[in-house]
Amino acid sequence: MLPKSVRHIDGELWYSVYEGDNASLNYRVRKILHEEQTPYQHLMVLDTYDFGPVLVLDHILQTTTLDGFIYNEMITHMPLAIHPEPKDVLIIGGGDLGAANEAVKYDSVERVDMVEIDEAVVRLSRKFIPGVAGTGELDPRIHILYEDGVKYMAEADKQYDIIIIDSSDPVGPAVELFSQPFYEQVHKRLKPDGIMSCQSLSPVFNMFYLQHIRDVLGLFFNDVKTYSATIPTYNGGLYSFTLGLKKPPRDYKGLEPQGENRYVTPAILEKSFIQPLYVQEDLKMEEIHDV
Amino acid sequence: MLPKSVRHIDGELWYSVYEGDNASLNYRVRKILHEEQTPYQHLMVLDTYDFGPVLVLDHILQTTTLDGFIYNEMITHMPLAIHPEPKDVLIIGGGDLGAANEAVKYDSVERVDMVEIDEAVVRLSRKFIPGVAGTGELDPRIHILYEDGVKYMAEADKQYDIIIIDSSDPVGPAVELFSQPFYEQVHKRLKPDGIMSCQSLSPVFNMFYLQHIRDVLGLFFNDVKTYSATIPTYNGGLYSFTLGLKKPPRDYKGLEPQGENRYVTPAILEKSFIQPLYVQEDLKMEEIHDV
């Protein structure tokens, strides 16, 4: 039996990812490389014609071989390029290893703790999506803990320079990662000049969640900044990330991403804070209006 | 019988727009509002749940009620905001009237000639997509000629400040609008400080056409600049436009779009010249690398 998001159409396999009830992106699939129900979620790896092998959790597209670098570079380089000397990095989620691999491009980074609830995500990303997860030995600075990110945040006492919340969407195991108590813990676990970044969904289809994240971060952080990128395989194209910074607001200019990259440049990081007018108006973003 | 791009799935109508053979965007459809074979193309107006009434030509999505403003503002405001005093504007295509309605937001504009081959596009856009085409009387500065744009360019002797090539994709009636002889005519019909803009397709899926347009414009114009926007209803999200300028290159900064808008701001116009690194590399865009 086919997984519910994969169907035969005219003799071909197609995977559909829905945004609400009324729109979907569809990919022609060469083969279902892997399918399992883990203790936490339904997991598939599909070999698509246009985007190569892709990771799908609870039927939502997470990472593709072809454009996975966009999301991973954007969620990681922004906080690391803003921070003057990031040493200790924590990633909550991030099982495809993309964010961890970006973080270790920074010379100052000494240790990356990656707390992923589901070891199957790491195992299968390493096996099927090496373009994102990397090949060969992991960078020795990356330490993977297979644990519940919420539990880790509540119990750990380590302080971090950077915390990246690289979660799936707020369905399934990631729901609590969008809650106020969790962000309060994130704030506590950051050093005085610490910075967090998180994915904050599509401003086109999920403005509710983006606004919620901005409101909740505003309770704890001195500065909250939303930035965006265009990700072809996410519904709506436009995708948002949000920063929480412990220090007072400043101009985030002259940012220098480190390493060999494919999406980010100094200019791309800087311009990603500028949103189309309709997004600014929806978010009442006075602070970046007509920058 | 249903049009070939509309099908029943689980008792619902869905419209599919394909990008090549391997990816499609799908919209749940409330109703087919109109369908006809015009002398030039297959035309549909579909009432979609998420994007309202949408115009579809030869089964390719052209304009939606919800996000049509993004494309129309971007193709129009950029050349008009760069030009010091645009008076005479020519639009080739643009039958949804979106570009013409944007152009008359500029106080200096005295006349907009819109050359649309297919009167059905104008008629049905006015009837079904007033959010783009406008309601009530047209601005008296807008003059519609129902004529072949290629023929008009070859025969007219009028000179313009701005020429906007608001064509459909290079299939069907628009093929010649992507040819070298046509761009040469556009160059001839522009005044010495004239500027043209055109849609140059998706850098994600149609890099071939974008590169072709840049190469051909480079034969005639002193400066060629590609800029981009994120358009949710176009496959790949990222969409490109290209300018040809008769005058030598300069910094296109401090641009002030006129009128009440929903996408463009000064900062949005300026940042739209900055492309993600993978696009810059594909296009060998030395001139904007790491702006």
Coordinates of C-alpha atoms in Angstrom, one line a residue:
Chain A
M1 CA 0.0 0.0 0.0
L2 CA 1.3 3.4 -0.9
P3 CA 1.9 6.1 1.9
K4 CA -1.0 8.5 2.0
S5 CA 0.9 11.4 0.4
V6 CA 2.1 9.3 -2.6
R7 CA -0.2 8.2 -5.4
H8 CA -0.2 6.7 -8.8
I9 CA -1.2 9.2 -11.6
D10 CA -1.2 7.9 -15.2
G11 CA 1.3 5.2 -14.2
E12 CA 3.7 7.5 -12.4
L13 CA 4.4 7.9 -8.7
W14 CA 3.7 11.5 -7.4
Y15 CA 4.3 12.8 -3.9
S16 CA 2.0 15.7 -2.8
V17 CA 2.7 18.1 0.0
Y18 CA -0.4 20.1 1.0
E19 CA -0.5 23.6 2.4
G20 CA -3.9 23.5 4.1
D21 CA -6.7 22.0 2.0
N22 CA -6.4 24.1 -1.1
A23 CA -2.9 24.0 -2.5
S24 CA -0.3 21.4 -3.0
L25 CA 3.2 21.0 -4.5
N26 CA 3.7 17.8 -6.3
Y27 CA 6.9 15.9 -7.3
R28 CA 7.3 13.0 -9.7
V29 CA 9.0 10.2 -7.8
R30 CA 11.4 7.7 -9.2
K31 CA 11.2 5.4 -6.2
I32 CA 10.3 5.2 -2.5
L33 CA 13.8 4.7 -1.1
H34 CA 12.7 4.1 2.5
E35 CA 9.5 4.2 4.6
E36 CA 9.1 3.6 8.3
Q37 CA 7.0 4.5 11.3
T38 CA 9.6 5.6 13.9
P39 CA 8.6 5.9 17.6
Y40 CA 8.0 9.7 16.9
Q41 CA 6.8 10.1 13.3
H42 CA 6.2 8.7 9.9
L43 CA 9.4 8.9 7.8
M44 CA 10.0 8.6 4.1
V45 CA 12.9 9.1 1.8
L46 CA 11.7 9.6 -1.8
D47 CA 13.9 9.8 -4.9
T48 CA 12.3 12.7 -6.9
Y49 CA 13.2 13.5 -10.5
D50 CA 13.8 17.2 -10.0
F51 CA 15.0 17.5 -6.5
G52 CA 16.9 14.2 -5.9
P53 CA 16.4 12.2 -2.7
V54 CA 14.2 14.1 -0.3
L55 CA 13.4 13.5 3.4
V56 CA 9.7 13.6 4.4
L57 CA 8.4 13.6 8.0
D58 CA 4.7 13.1 8.7
H59 CA 4.2 13.6 5.0
I60 CA 5.7 17.1 5.1
L61 CA 8.8 17.8 2.9
Q62 CA 11.8 18.6 5.1
T63 CA 15.0 18.5 3.1
T64 CA 15.8 18.0 -0.5
T65 CA 19.2 17.2 -2.1
L66 CA 18.8 20.0 -4.6
D67 CA 17.7 23.0 -2.5
G68 CA 18.3 21.9 1.1
F69 CA 21.3 24.2 1.3
I70 CA 19.1 27.3 1.2
Y71 CA 17.3 26.5 4.4
N72 CA 20.4 25.2 6.2
E73 CA 22.6 28.1 5.3
M74 CA 20.0 30.7 6.2
I75 CA 19.0 29.3 9.6
T76 CA 22.7 28.8 10.6
H77 CA 24.8 31.6 9.0
M78 CA 22.7 34.5 10.2
P79 CA 23.2 34.0 13.9
L80 CA 26.8 32.8 13.5
A81 CA 27.7 35.8 11.3
I82 CA 26.1 38.3 13.7
H83 CA 27.9 36.8 16.8
P84 CA 31.4 38.2 17.2
E85 CA 32.9 34.9 18.3
P86 CA 30.5 31.9 18.5
K87 CA 32.1 29.0 20.3
D88 CA 29.3 26.8 21.7
V89 CA 26.4 26.0 19.4
L90 CA 23.3 24.1 20.3
I91 CA 21.0 22.8 17.6
I92 CA 17.5 21.5 18.6
G93 CA 16.4 19.1 15.9
G94 CA 18.4 19.4 12.7
G95 CA 18.5 15.6 12.2
D96 CA 19.5 16.0 8.5
L97 CA 22.8 17.4 9.9
G98 CA 22.6 20.3 7.5
A99 CA 22.7 23.0 10.2
A100 CA 25.5 21.3 12.1
N101 CA 27.6 21.1 8.9
E102 CA 27.1 24.8 8.3
A103 CA 28.0 25.7 11.9
V104 CA 31.4 24.0 11.8
K105 CA 32.3 26.2 8.8
Y106 CA 33.0 28.9 11.5
D107 CA 36.6 28.8 12.8
S108 CA 35.7 30.0 16.2
V109 CA 33.1 27.2 16.8
E110 CA 34.5 24.7 19.3
R111 CA 31.5 22.5 19.9
V112 CA 28.1 21.8 18.3
D113 CA 25.6 19.9 20.4
M114 CA 22.8 18.6 18.3
V115 CA 19.8 17.3 20.2
E116 CA 17.6 15.3 17.9
I117 CA 14.7 13.2 19.2
D118 CA 14.7 10.7 16.4
E119 CA 17.9 8.8 15.5
A120 CA 16.2 7.4 12.3
V121 CA 16.3 11.0 10.8
V122 CA 20.1 11.1 11.2
R123 CA 20.7 7.6 10.1
L124 CA 18.6 7.9 6.9
S125 CA 19.8 11.4 6.1
R126 CA 23.4 10.1 6.3
K127 CA 22.5 7.1 4.1
F128 CA 20.3 8.7 1.4
I129 CA 20.9 12.5 1.5
P130 CA 24.7 12.9 1.8
G131 CA 24.4 16.2 -0.2
V132 CA 23.0 17.7 3.0
A133 CA 24.1 15.3 5.7
G134 CA 27.7 15.0 4.5
T135 CA 29.9 12.0 3.6
G136 CA 32.7 10.4 5.6
E137 CA 33.4 11.2 9.2
L138 CA 31.4 13.8 10.9
D139 CA 33.4 16.9 12.0
P140 CA 34.6 15.9 15.5
R141 CA 33.2 19.1 16.9
I142 CA 29.6 17.8 16.2
H143 CA 28.1 15.9 19.1
I144 CA 24.7 14.2 18.6
L145 CA 22.4 13.6 21.5
Y146 CA 19.3 11.5 20.8
E147 CA 17.0 13.1 23.2
D148 CA 13.9 15.2 23.5
G149 CA 14.9 18.8 22.9
V150 CA 12.3 20.2 25.4
K151 CA 13.6 17.9 28.1
Y152 CA 17.2 18.8 27.3
M153 CA 16.5 22.5 27.5
A154 CA 14.8 22.0 30.9
E155 CA 17.5 19.9 32.4
A156 CA 20.8 21.0 30.9
D157 CA 22.7 23.8 32.6
K158 CA 25.2 24.5 29.9
Q159 CA 25.3 28.0 28.4
Y160 CA 25.5 28.5 24.6
D161 CA 26.5 31.3 22.3
I162 CA 24.1 30.2 19.6
I163 CA 20.9 28.1 19.8
I164 CA 19.4 27.0 16.5
I165 CA 15.9 25.6 16.6
D166 CA 15.8 23.6 13.4
S167 CA 12.5 21.9 14.0
S168 CA 9.9 20.5 11.8
D169 CA 6.6 22.3 11.6
P170 CA 4.3 22.6 14.6
V171 CA 2.6 19.2 14.1
G172 CA 3.8 15.9 15.6
P173 CA 6.9 15.9 17.8
A174 CA 7.8 19.5 17.3
V175 CA 4.6 21.1 18.7
E176 CA 6.3 22.0 22.0
L177 CA 9.2 23.7 20.3
F178 CA 6.8 26.5 19.4
S179 CA 5.6 27.1 22.9
Q180 CA 6.3 30.0 25.3
P181 CA 7.9 27.9 28.1
F182 CA 10.3 26.4 25.5
Y183 CA 11.5 29.8 24.2
E184 CA 11.9 31.0 27.8
Q185 CA 14.3 28.1 28.4
V186 CA 16.2 28.9 25.2
H187 CA 16.6 32.4 26.5
K188 CA 18.0 31.1 29.8
R189 CA 20.5 28.8 28.2
L190 CA 22.0 31.6 26.1
K191 CA 25.0 33.5 27.3
P192 CA 24.6 37.3 27.7
D193 CA 25.5 38.0 24.1
G194 CA 23.7 34.9 22.8
I195 CA 21.6 34.6 19.8
M196 CA 18.9 32.1 18.8
S197 CA 17.4 31.4 15.4
C198 CA 14.4 29.4 14.4
Q199 CA 12.4 28.5 11.4
S200 CA 9.2 30.5 11.5
L201 CA 7.3 29.1 8.6
S202 CA 5.8 30.7 5.5
P203 CA 4.6 34.3 5.7
V204 CA 2.3 33.5 2.8
F205 CA 0.5 30.5 4.4
N206 CA 1.3 30.6 8.1
M207 CA 1.4 34.2 9.2
F208 CA -0.3 33.0 12.4
Y209 CA 2.7 31.0 13.5
L210 CA 5.2 33.7 12.4
Q211 CA 3.4 36.3 14.4
H212 CA 3.1 34.0 17.4
I213 CA 6.8 33.3 17.4
R214 CA 7.6 37.0 17.1
D215 CA 5.2 37.8 20.0
V216 CA 6.6 35.1 22.3
L217 CA 10.3 35.9 21.6
G218 CA 9.5 39.6 22.3
L219 CA 8.6 38.6 25.9
F220 CA 12.2 37.5 26.6
F221 CA 14.6 38.9 24.0
N222 CA 15.9 42.5 23.6
D223 CA 15.7 42.3 19.8
V224 CA 13.6 40.1 17.5
K225 CA 14.3 40.1 13.8
T226 CA 12.6 38.2 11.0
Y227 CA 14.4 37.4 7.8
S228 CA 13.5 35.4 4.8
A229 CA 14.6 33.4 1.9
T230 CA 13.1 31.9 -1.3
I231 CA 12.9 28.2 -1.0
P232 CA 11.5 26.5 -4.2
T233 CA 10.3 23.3 -2.5
Y234 CA 8.3 25.0 0.3
N235 CA 4.8 26.0 -0.5
G236 CA 4.6 29.8 -1.1
G237 CA 8.2 30.1 -2.0
L238 CA 8.8 32.7 0.6
Y239 CA 10.1 31.3 3.9
S240 CA 10.8 33.0 7.2
F241 CA 13.3 32.6 10.0
T242 CA 13.4 34.6 13.2
L243 CA 16.2 35.7 15.5
G244 CA 16.1 36.4 19.2
L245 CA 19.0 38.4 20.5
K246 CA 19.8 39.1 24.1
K247 CA 21.7 42.3 23.4
P248 CA 20.0 45.5 22.4
P249 CA 19.0 46.1 18.8
R250 CA 21.7 47.3 16.4
D251 CA 22.3 47.5 12.7
Y252 CA 23.0 44.0 11.4
K253 CA 25.2 45.1 8.5
G254 CA 28.6 44.0 7.2
L255 CA 27.9 40.4 8.1
E256 CA 30.5 38.0 6.7
P257 CA 29.4 34.4 6.3
Q258 CA 32.3 32.0 6.6
G259 CA 33.1 28.9 4.5
E260 CA 32.2 27.9 0.9
N261 CA 28.5 28.5 0.5
R262 CA 25.8 28.4 -2.2
Y263 CA 23.1 30.8 -1.0
V264 CA 24.4 33.3 1.5
T265 CA 26.7 36.2 0.7
P266 CA 27.1 39.4 2.8
A267 CA 24.5 41.1 0.6
I268 CA 22.0 38.2 0.8
L269 CA 22.2 38.2 4.6
E270 CA 21.6 41.9 4.8
K271 CA 18.8 42.0 2.3
S272 CA 17.0 39.1 3.9
F273 CA 15.8 41.4 6.7
I274 CA 13.8 43.4 4.2
Q275 CA 10.3 42.0 3.6
P276 CA 7.8 42.8 0.9
L277 CA 5.4 45.5 1.9
Y278 CA 2.4 43.1 2.3
V279 CA 4.4 41.0 4.8
Q280 CA 5.6 44.1 6.7
E281 CA 2.1 45.3 7.0
D282 CA 0.7 42.0 8.1
L283 CA 3.4 41.9 10.8
K284 CA 3.2 45.5 11.7
M285 CA 7.0 45.6 11.3
E286 CA 7.5 49.3 11.9
E287 CA 11.2 48.6 12.7
I288 CA 12.1 47.6 9.1
H289 CA 9.5 49.5 7.2
D290 CA 11.2 51.1 4.2
V291 CA 14.7 50.3 5.4
Chain B
M1 CA -15.3 17.4 -20.7
L2 CA -12.8 19.0 -18.3
P3 CA -9.9 21.1 -19.7
K4 CA -6.7 19.0 -19.7
S5 CA -5.1 20.8 -16.7
V6 CA -8.2 20.4 -14.5
R7 CA -9.2 17.1 -13.0
H8 CA -11.4 15.5 -10.3
I9 CA -9.6 14.2 -7.3
D10 CA -11.7 12.7 -4.5
G11 CA -14.7 14.6 -5.7
E12 CA -12.9 18.0 -5.8
L13 CA -11.8 20.0 -8.8
W14 CA -8.0 20.6 -8.9
Y15 CA -6.0 22.7 -11.4
S16 CA -2.4 21.6 -12.0
V17 CA 0.3 23.8 -13.5
Y18 CA 3.4 21.8 -14.5
E19 CA 7.0 22.9 -14.5
G20 CA 8.5 20.4 -16.9
D21 CA 7.4 16.8 -16.4
N22 CA 8.4 16.4 -12.8
A23 CA 6.9 19.1 -10.6
S24 CA 3.5 20.8 -10.4
L25 CA 1.6 23.3 -8.3
N26 CA -2.0 22.4 -7.7
Y27 CA -4.9 24.5 -6.7
R28 CA -8.3 23.4 -5.4
V29 CA -10.9 25.0 -7.7
R30 CA -14.4 26.1 -6.6
K31 CA -15.6 26.6 -10.2
I32 CA -14.5 27.0 -13.8
L33 CA -15.8 30.5 -14.4
H34 CA -15.0 30.7 -18.1
E35 CA -13.3 28.6 -20.7
E36 CA -12.8 29.3 -24.4
Q37 CA -10.4 28.7 -27.3
T38 CA -9.6 32.2 -28.6
P39 CA -7.9 32.7 -32.0
Y40 CA -4.6 32.8 -30.2
Q41 CA -4.7 30.5 -27.2
H42 CA -6.7 28.4 -24.7
L43 CA -8.1 30.7 -22.0
M44 CA -9.6 29.8 -18.6
V45 CA -10.7 31.7 -15.6
L46 CA -10.8 29.5 -12.5
D47 CA -12.1 30.4 -9.1
T48 CA -9.6 28.9 -6.7
Y49 CA -10.0 28.6 -3.0
D50 CA -6.7 30.1 -1.9
F51 CA -5.9 32.6 -4.6
G52 CA -9.3 33.7 -5.8
P53 CA -10.2 34.0 -9.5
V54 CA -7.1 33.3 -11.6
L55 CA -6.4 33.7 -15.4
V56 CA -4.9 30.7 -17.2
L57 CA -3.5 30.9 -20.7
D58 CA -2.6 27.7 -22.6
H59 CA -2.9 26.0 -19.2
I60 CA -0.2 28.1 -17.6
L61 CA -1.2 30.3 -14.6
Q62 CA -0.8 34.0 -15.5
T63 CA -2.5 36.1 -12.9
T64 CA -4.1 35.5 -9.6
T65 CA -6.4 37.8 -7.6
L66 CA -4.4 37.2 -4.4
D67 CA -0.8 37.6 -5.5
G68 CA -1.0 39.2 -9.0
F69 CA 0.2 42.5 -7.5
I70 CA 3.7 41.1 -6.9
Y71 CA 4.4 40.5 -10.6
N72 CA 2.7 43.6 -11.9
E73 CA 4.3 46.0 -9.4
M74 CA 7.8 44.5 -10.0
I75 CA 7.7 44.5 -13.8
T76 CA 6.4 48.1 -13.8
H77 CA 7.8 50.1 -10.9
M78 CA 11.4 49.2 -11.5
P79 CA 11.8 50.9 -14.9
L80 CA 9.5 53.7 -14.0
A81 CA 11.3 54.4 -10.7
I82 CA 14.7 54.4 -12.4
H83 CA 13.7 56.7 -15.2
P84 CA 13.9 60.4 -14.2
E85 CA 10.6 61.4 -15.9
P86 CA 8.8 58.7 -17.7
K87 CA 6.1 60.1 -20.0
D88 CA 5.4 57.6 -22.8
V89 CA 5.0 54.0 -21.8
L90 CA 4.5 51.0 -24.1
I91 CA 3.3 47.7 -22.7
I92 CA 3.5 44.6 -25.0
G93 CA 1.0 42.1 -23.8
G94 CA -0.2 42.8 -20.3
G95 CA -3.8 42.0 -21.1
D96 CA -4.8 41.6 -17.4
L97 CA -4.2 45.4 -17.2
G98 CA -2.1 45.0 -14.1
A99 CA 1.0 46.6 -15.5
A100 CA -1.0 49.5 -17.1
N101 CA -2.7 50.2 -13.8
E102 CA 0.7 50.3 -12.1
A103 CA 2.2 52.6 -14.7
V104 CA -0.5 55.3 -14.3
K105 CA 0.5 55.6 -10.6
Y106 CA 3.4 57.8 -11.9
D107 CA 2.4 61.5 -12.1
S108 CA 4.7 62.1 -15.1
V109 CA 3.2 59.4 -17.2
E110 CA 1.1 61.0 -20.0
R111 CA 0.2 58.0 -22.1
V112 CA 0.3 54.2 -21.8
D113 CA 0.0 52.3 -25.1
M114 CA -0.9 48.7 -24.4
V115 CA -0.6 46.3 -27.3
E116 CA -2.3 43.1 -26.5
I117 CA -2.9 40.5 -29.2
D118 CA -6.0 38.9 -27.6
E119 CA -8.9 41.0 -26.7
A120 CA -10.4 38.1 -24.7
V121 CA -7.7 38.4 -22.1
V122 CA -8.7 42.0 -21.4
R123 CA -12.4 41.4 -21.5
L124 CA -12.3 38.5 -19.1
S125 CA -9.7 40.0 -16.8
R126 CA -12.0 43.0 -16.5
K127 CA -15.0 40.8 -15.8
F128 CA -13.5 38.2 -13.4
I129 CA -10.2 39.6 -12.0
P130 CA -11.0 43.2 -11.1
G131 CA -8.5 43.0 -8.2
V132 CA -5.8 43.2 -10.9
A133 CA -7.6 44.7 -13.9
G134 CA -9.4 47.4 -12.0
T135 CA -13.0 48.4 -11.7
G136 CA -14.9 51.3 -13.2
E137 CA -13.5 53.4 -16.1
L138 CA -9.9 52.8 -17.2
D139 CA -7.5 55.6 -16.5
P140 CA -7.9 57.8 -19.6
R141 CA -4.1 57.7 -20.2
I142 CA -4.3 54.0 -21.0
H143 CA -4.9 53.2 -24.7
I144 CA -5.4 49.6 -25.7
L145 CA -4.5 48.4 -29.2
Y146 CA -5.5 44.9 -30.1
E147 CA -2.7 44.0 -32.3
D148 CA 0.3 41.7 -32.6
G149 CA 3.1 43.1 -30.5
V150 CA 5.8 42.0 -32.9
K151 CA 4.0 43.7 -35.8
Y152 CA 3.5 46.8 -33.8
M153 CA 7.1 47.1 -32.9
A154 CA 8.2 46.6 -36.6
E155 CA 5.7 49.2 -38.0
A156 CA 5.3 51.9 -35.4
D157 CA 7.6 54.8 -35.4
K158 CA 6.7 56.3 -32.0
Q159 CA 9.5 56.6 -29.4
Y160 CA 9.0 55.6 -25.8
D161 CA 10.6 56.3 -22.5
I162 CA 9.6 52.9 -21.1
I163 CA 8.8 49.6 -22.8
I164 CA 7.4 46.8 -20.7
I165 CA 7.3 43.3 -22.2
D166 CA 4.6 41.7 -20.1
S167 CA 4.3 38.5 -22.1
S168 CA 3.3 35.0 -21.3
D169 CA 6.0 32.3 -21.3
P170 CA 7.7 31.4 -24.6
V171 CA 5.1 29.0 -25.7
G172 CA 2.1 29.9 -27.9
P173 CA 1.7 33.5 -29.1
A174 CA 4.6 34.9 -27.1
V175 CA 7.4 32.9 -28.7
E176 CA 8.6 35.8 -30.9
L177 CA 8.7 38.1 -27.9
F178 CA 11.8 36.3 -26.8
S179 CA 13.7 36.6 -30.1
Q180 CA 16.7 38.7 -30.9
P181 CA 15.0 40.7 -33.7
F182 CA 12.2 41.6 -31.4
Y183 CA 14.6 43.0 -28.7
E184 CA 16.4 44.9 -31.4
Q185 CA 13.2 46.6 -32.3
V186 CA 12.5 47.4 -28.7
H187 CA 15.9 49.0 -28.5
K188 CA 15.1 51.1 -31.6
R189 CA 11.7 52.3 -30.2
L190 CA 13.2 53.6 -27.0
K191 CA 14.4 57.2 -26.5
P192 CA 18.1 57.8 -25.7
D193 CA 17.4 57.4 -22.0
G194 CA 14.8 54.7 -22.4
I195 CA 14.4 51.6 -20.3
M196 CA 12.8 48.3 -21.1
S197 CA 11.7 45.6 -18.6
C198 CA 10.6 42.1 -19.3
Q199 CA 9.7 39.0 -17.4
S200 CA 12.6 36.5 -17.6
L201 CA 11.1 33.4 -16.1
S202 CA 12.2 31.4 -13.1
P203 CA 15.9 31.1 -12.3
V204 CA 15.2 27.8 -10.6
F205 CA 13.5 26.1 -13.6
N206 CA 14.2 28.2 -16.6
M207 CA 17.8 29.4 -16.3
F208 CA 18.2 28.8 -20.1
Y209 CA 15.7 31.5 -21.0
L210 CA 17.0 33.9 -18.4
Q211 CA 20.5 33.5 -19.7
H212 CA 19.3 33.9 -23.3
I213 CA 17.4 37.1 -22.5
R214 CA 20.5 38.5 -20.8
D215 CA 22.7 37.6 -23.7
V216 CA 20.5 39.0 -26.3
L217 CA 19.8 42.3 -24.4
G218 CA 23.6 42.6 -24.0
L219 CA 23.9 42.9 -27.8
F220 CA 21.9 46.1 -27.9
F221 CA 21.8 47.8 -24.4
N222 CA 24.5 49.5 -22.4
D223 CA 23.3 48.0 -19.2
V224 CA 21.4 44.8 -18.5
K225 CA 20.2 44.1 -14.9
T226 CA 18.3 41.1 -13.6
Y227 CA 16.1 41.5 -10.5
S228 CA 13.8 39.1 -8.7
A229 CA 10.8 38.7 -6.5
T230 CA 9.2 35.8 -4.7
I231 CA 5.9 34.9 -6.3
P232 CA 4.0 32.2 -4.4
T233 CA 2.0 31.0 -7.4
Y234 CA 4.9 30.5 -9.8
N235 CA 6.7 27.2 -9.6
G236 CA 10.0 27.6 -7.8
G237 CA 8.9 30.8 -6.0
L238 CA 11.8 32.8 -7.2
Y239 CA 10.9 34.8 -10.3
S240 CA 13.1 37.0 -12.5
F241 CA 12.7 40.2 -14.5
T242 CA 15.4 41.8 -16.7
L243 CA 16.0 45.4 -17.6
G244 CA 17.7 46.8 -20.7
L245 CA 19.0 50.4 -20.3
K246 CA 20.2 52.6 -23.1
K247 CA 22.4 54.7 -20.8
P248 CA 25.6 53.5 -19.2
P249 CA 25.5 51.5 -16.0
R250 CA 25.0 53.3 -12.7
D251 CA 24.0 52.5 -9.2
Y252 CA 20.3 52.0 -9.1
K253 CA 19.8 53.2 -5.5
G254 CA 17.4 55.5 -3.8
L255 CA 14.5 54.4 -6.1
E256 CA 11.2 55.8 -5.1
P257 CA 8.1 53.9 -6.3
Q258 CA 5.1 56.1 -6.6
G259 CA 1.5 55.3 -5.6
E260 CA -0.1 53.0 -3.0
N261 CA 1.6 49.7 -3.4
R262 CA 1.6 46.3 -1.7
Y263 CA 4.9 44.8 -2.6
V264 CA 7.5 47.4 -3.6
T265 CA 9.2 49.8 -1.3
P266 CA 12.5 51.7 -1.9
A267 CA 14.4 48.9 -0.1
I268 CA 12.6 46.1 -1.9
L269 CA 13.5 47.6 -5.3
E270 CA 17.1 47.9 -4.3
K271 CA 17.5 44.5 -2.8
S272 CA 15.8 42.8 -5.7
F273 CA 19.0 43.2 -7.7
I274 CA 20.8 40.9 -5.3
Q275 CA 20.5 37.3 -6.2
P276 CA 21.3 34.2 -4.1
L277 CA 24.8 33.0 -4.7
Y278 CA 23.8 29.9 -6.7
V279 CA 21.9 32.2 -9.2
Q280 CA 24.8 34.6 -9.4
E281 CA 27.1 31.7 -10.2
D282 CA 24.8 30.2 -12.8
L283 CA 24.6 33.5 -14.5
K284 CA 28.2 34.5 -14.1
M285 CA 26.9 37.8 -12.6
E286 CA 30.3 39.3 -11.8
E287 CA 28.7 42.7 -11.6
I288 CA 26.5 42.0 -8.7
H289 CA 28.5 39.4 -6.9
D290 CA 28.6 40.3 -3.2
V291 CA 27.2 43.7 -3.7

